[in-house]
Coordinates of C-alpha atoms in Angstrom, one line a residue:
T12 CA 0.0 0.0 0.0
V13 CA 1.4 3.4 -1.0
G14 CA 0.2 6.8 0.2
G15 CA 1.0 10.4 -0.1
G16 CA -0.3 13.0 -2.6
I17 CA -3.3 11.0 -3.8
R18 CA -5.3 14.1 -4.9
D19 CA -5.9 16.3 -7.9
F20 CA -3.2 18.8 -8.4
T21 CA -1.5 21.0 -11.1
D22 CA 2.4 20.9 -11.4
S23 CA 4.7 23.8 -11.8
Q24 CA 4.4 23.6 -15.6
G25 CA 0.6 24.1 -15.4
R26 CA -0.3 20.6 -16.3
Y27 CA -3.4 19.2 -14.3
Y28 CA -3.4 15.7 -12.9
S29 CA -6.4 14.0 -11.5
S30 CA -6.2 11.8 -8.4
L31 CA -6.9 8.8 -10.7
E32 CA -3.9 9.6 -12.8
V33 CA -1.7 9.9 -9.7
A34 CA -3.0 6.6 -8.4
A35 CA -2.4 5.0 -11.8
E36 CA 1.3 5.8 -11.6
Y37 CA 1.5 4.1 -8.2
F38 CA -0.3 1.0 -9.6
R39 CA 2.0 0.8 -12.7
S40 CA 5.0 1.0 -10.4
G41 CA 3.7 -2.1 -8.5
A42 CA 1.4 -1.0 -5.7
D43 CA -1.7 -2.9 -5.2
K44 CA -3.4 -0.4 -3.0
V45 CA -3.3 3.5 -2.4
S46 CA -3.9 5.2 0.8
I47 CA -5.7 8.5 0.9
G48 CA -5.7 10.8 3.9
S49 CA -6.6 14.5 3.9
D50 CA -8.5 14.2 0.5
A51 CA -10.7 11.6 1.9
V52 CA -11.7 13.8 4.9
Y53 CA -12.7 16.7 2.5
A54 CA -14.7 14.3 0.3
A55 CA -16.5 12.8 3.2
E56 CA -17.3 16.3 4.6
E57 CA -18.8 17.2 1.3
Y58 CA -20.7 14.0 1.0
I59 CA -22.2 14.4 4.5
K60 CA -23.2 17.9 3.7
T61 CA -25.0 17.1 0.4
G62 CA -25.7 13.4 0.5
V63 CA -24.6 13.3 -3.1
K64 CA -22.0 11.0 -4.7
T65 CA -20.6 13.2 -7.5
G66 CA -18.2 10.6 -8.7
R67 CA -15.4 13.2 -8.8
S68 CA -13.8 12.4 -5.4
S69 CA -10.5 10.5 -5.4
I70 CA -12.1 7.7 -3.5
E71 CA -14.9 7.4 -6.1
Q72 CA -12.7 7.7 -9.1
I73 CA -10.1 5.2 -8.0
S74 CA -12.5 2.6 -6.7
H75 CA -14.6 2.8 -9.8
V76 CA -11.7 1.9 -12.0
Y77 CA -9.5 -0.3 -9.8
G78 CA -12.1 -1.7 -7.3
A79 CA -12.8 -0.8 -3.7
Q80 CA -10.1 -3.2 -2.5
A81 CA -7.5 -0.9 -4.0
V82 CA -8.5 2.1 -1.9
V83 CA -7.5 2.5 1.7
V84 CA -8.6 5.5 3.8
S85 CA -6.1 6.5 6.5
I86 CA -7.9 8.2 9.4
D87 CA -5.9 10.4 11.9
P88 CA -8.2 11.3 14.8
K89 CA -7.5 12.9 18.2
M90 CA -9.6 12.8 21.3
V91 CA -11.8 15.8 22.2
Y92 CA -13.1 15.5 25.7
V93 CA -16.8 16.6 26.6
R94 CA -18.7 16.4 29.7
S95 CA -21.6 14.6 28.1
P96 CA -22.5 13.3 24.7
E97 CA -25.0 16.0 24.3
E98 CA -22.3 18.6 24.1
T99 CA -21.4 17.5 20.6
D100 CA -23.1 16.6 17.3
Q101 CA -20.6 13.8 16.8
I102 CA -20.7 10.4 18.2
A103 CA -19.3 10.5 21.7
I104 CA -18.1 7.5 23.8
K105 CA -17.0 7.0 27.4
A106 CA -13.3 7.9 27.6
H107 CA -10.8 5.5 28.7
S108 CA -9.4 8.0 31.1
P109 CA -10.8 11.4 32.4
G110 CA -10.1 14.5 30.5
P111 CA -8.0 17.5 31.9
N112 CA -11.1 19.0 33.6
G113 CA -12.6 15.6 34.7
E114 CA -14.6 15.0 31.5
E115 CA -15.8 11.5 31.2
Y116 CA -16.7 11.4 27.4
C117 CA -15.0 12.1 24.2
W118 CA -15.3 12.2 20.5
Y119 CA -12.6 11.6 17.9
Q120 CA -12.0 14.6 15.7
C121 CA -10.5 13.8 12.4
T122 CA -7.4 15.8 11.2
V123 CA -5.7 16.7 7.9
S124 CA -2.3 17.9 7.0
G125 CA -0.5 15.3 9.1
G126 CA -2.6 15.9 12.1
R127 CA -1.9 19.6 12.2
E128 CA -5.5 20.7 11.4
G129 CA -8.6 19.5 13.1
R130 CA -11.9 19.2 11.1
P131 CA -15.5 19.3 12.2
I132 CA -16.1 15.6 11.5
G133 CA -15.7 12.6 13.8
A134 CA -14.0 9.3 13.1
Y135 CA -17.3 7.4 13.2
E136 CA -18.9 9.8 10.7
L137 CA -15.9 9.7 8.4
A138 CA -15.6 6.0 8.4
R139 CA -19.2 5.5 7.4
A140 CA -19.0 8.2 4.6
V141 CA -15.8 6.9 3.0
E142 CA -17.3 3.3 2.9
A143 CA -20.3 4.8 1.2
L144 CA -18.1 6.6 -1.4
G145 CA -16.3 3.4 -2.2
A146 CA -13.3 2.8 0.2
G147 CA -12.4 -0.8 0.7
E148 CA -10.3 -0.6 3.9
I149 CA -9.6 1.8 6.7
L150 CA -6.3 2.4 8.4
L151 CA -7.3 3.8 11.8
N152 CA -4.6 5.7 13.6
C153 CA -4.9 7.4 16.9
I154 CA -2.8 10.7 17.5
D155 CA -3.1 10.5 21.3
Q156 CA -1.8 6.9 21.5
D157 CA 1.0 7.1 18.9
G158 CA 4.2 6.2 20.3
K159 CA 3.0 5.6 23.9
G160 CA 3.4 1.9 23.8
D161 CA 0.7 1.3 26.3
G162 CA -1.8 -0.4 24.0
F163 CA -4.4 0.4 21.3
D164 CA -7.3 2.7 21.8
H165 CA -10.0 0.1 22.1
G166 CA -12.8 2.7 22.4
L167 CA -11.9 4.3 19.1
I168 CA -11.3 1.0 17.2
G169 CA -14.4 -0.6 18.5
L170 CA -16.4 2.5 17.5
V171 CA -15.1 2.5 14.0
S172 CA -14.9 -1.2 13.3
D173 CA -18.6 -1.6 14.5
A174 CA -19.7 1.2 12.2
V175 CA -18.5 -0.2 8.9
S176 CA -18.4 -3.6 7.2
I177 CA -15.1 -3.0 5.4
P178 CA -11.8 -4.1 7.2
V179 CA -10.4 -1.8 9.8
I180 CA -6.6 -1.9 10.5
A181 CA -5.8 -0.8 14.1
S182 CA -2.8 1.4 14.5
S183 CA -1.0 3.4 17.2
G184 CA -0.1 2.4 20.7
A185 CA 1.2 -1.1 20.4
G186 CA 4.2 -1.9 22.9
K187 CA 4.1 -5.6 23.6
P188 CA 2.8 -8.7 22.1
E189 CA -0.3 -9.0 24.3
H190 CA -1.5 -5.6 23.0
F191 CA -2.2 -7.3 19.7
T192 CA -4.2 -10.2 21.4
Q193 CA -6.2 -7.6 23.4
V194 CA -7.2 -5.5 20.4
F195 CA -8.6 -8.5 18.6
Q196 CA -10.4 -9.7 21.7
S197 CA -12.0 -6.4 22.4
T198 CA -12.8 -5.1 18.9
N199 CA -13.8 -6.1 15.4
A200 CA -10.5 -5.0 13.9
S201 CA -9.4 -7.1 11.0
A202 CA -5.8 -6.4 11.5
A203 CA -3.4 -4.5 13.8
L204 CA -0.2 -2.5 12.8
A205 CA 2.9 -1.5 14.6
A206 CA 6.1 0.1 13.4
G207 CA 8.5 1.5 15.9
I208 CA 8.6 -1.6 18.3
F209 CA 9.7 -3.7 15.4
H210 CA 12.2 -1.3 13.8
R211 CA 13.8 -0.7 17.3
Q212 CA 13.7 -4.5 17.9
E213 CA 11.9 -4.0 21.1
V214 CA 9.4 -6.8 20.1
G215 CA 9.9 -9.6 17.7
I216 CA 7.3 -10.3 15.0
D217 CA 7.4 -14.0 15.9
N218 CA 6.7 -13.2 19.6
V219 CA 3.5 -11.3 18.4
K220 CA 2.4 -14.2 16.4
D221 CA 3.1 -16.8 19.1
E222 CA 1.1 -14.7 21.6
M223 CA -1.9 -14.4 19.4
A224 CA -1.8 -18.1 18.4
Q225 CA -1.7 -19.1 22.1
H226 CA -5.0 -17.2 22.5
G227 CA -6.7 -18.8 19.5
I228 CA -6.3 -15.7 17.2
P229 CA -5.8 -16.9 13.6
T230 CA -2.4 -15.9 12.3
R231 CA 0.2 -17.1 10.0
L232 CA 3.2 -18.6 11.8

């Protein structure tokens, strides 16, 4: 799966490229899937606002030509604490830990531009919208958990994986083998991802697979 820059753009010479053309270059280079981030957020916002599938979004264009299985949407949400679910129009859940002012609930605000800009759409709403537009898979990150190593955000992952029928890949927070077992036991995630713990050789991939197998979770050994 390849991501980055999957959107319509005009180069320095004034030539326009559609997101489909950009994706086609990746596919011709050997990728079997492309990952869409910020552009998917904007497309979902427009779809939720109008209820209309225009066929012009990157998700729709690419999935129409290459199939939904070729389109992964990467969601980068962050927690926004609220005192009660009634304080927000987004879907809020019980927070796994209290907020800075004792708030007991939170919603997950989607971000763009590498997490630098928050948007007025929640992870639940975004996931349902991109599935409707033609995405075939969701990579679900969690800005608040990233790099902590104390486990995946089960509340977020459960919320999103229960909201859609397409596969959801859990990401952000894994620090030891049992974290993988726990996320599969507690949510409907289809896969779980980690990077740093493997790159730094803090945890071996075989250790994770053995841990999961011991708890009856299907995995290739």
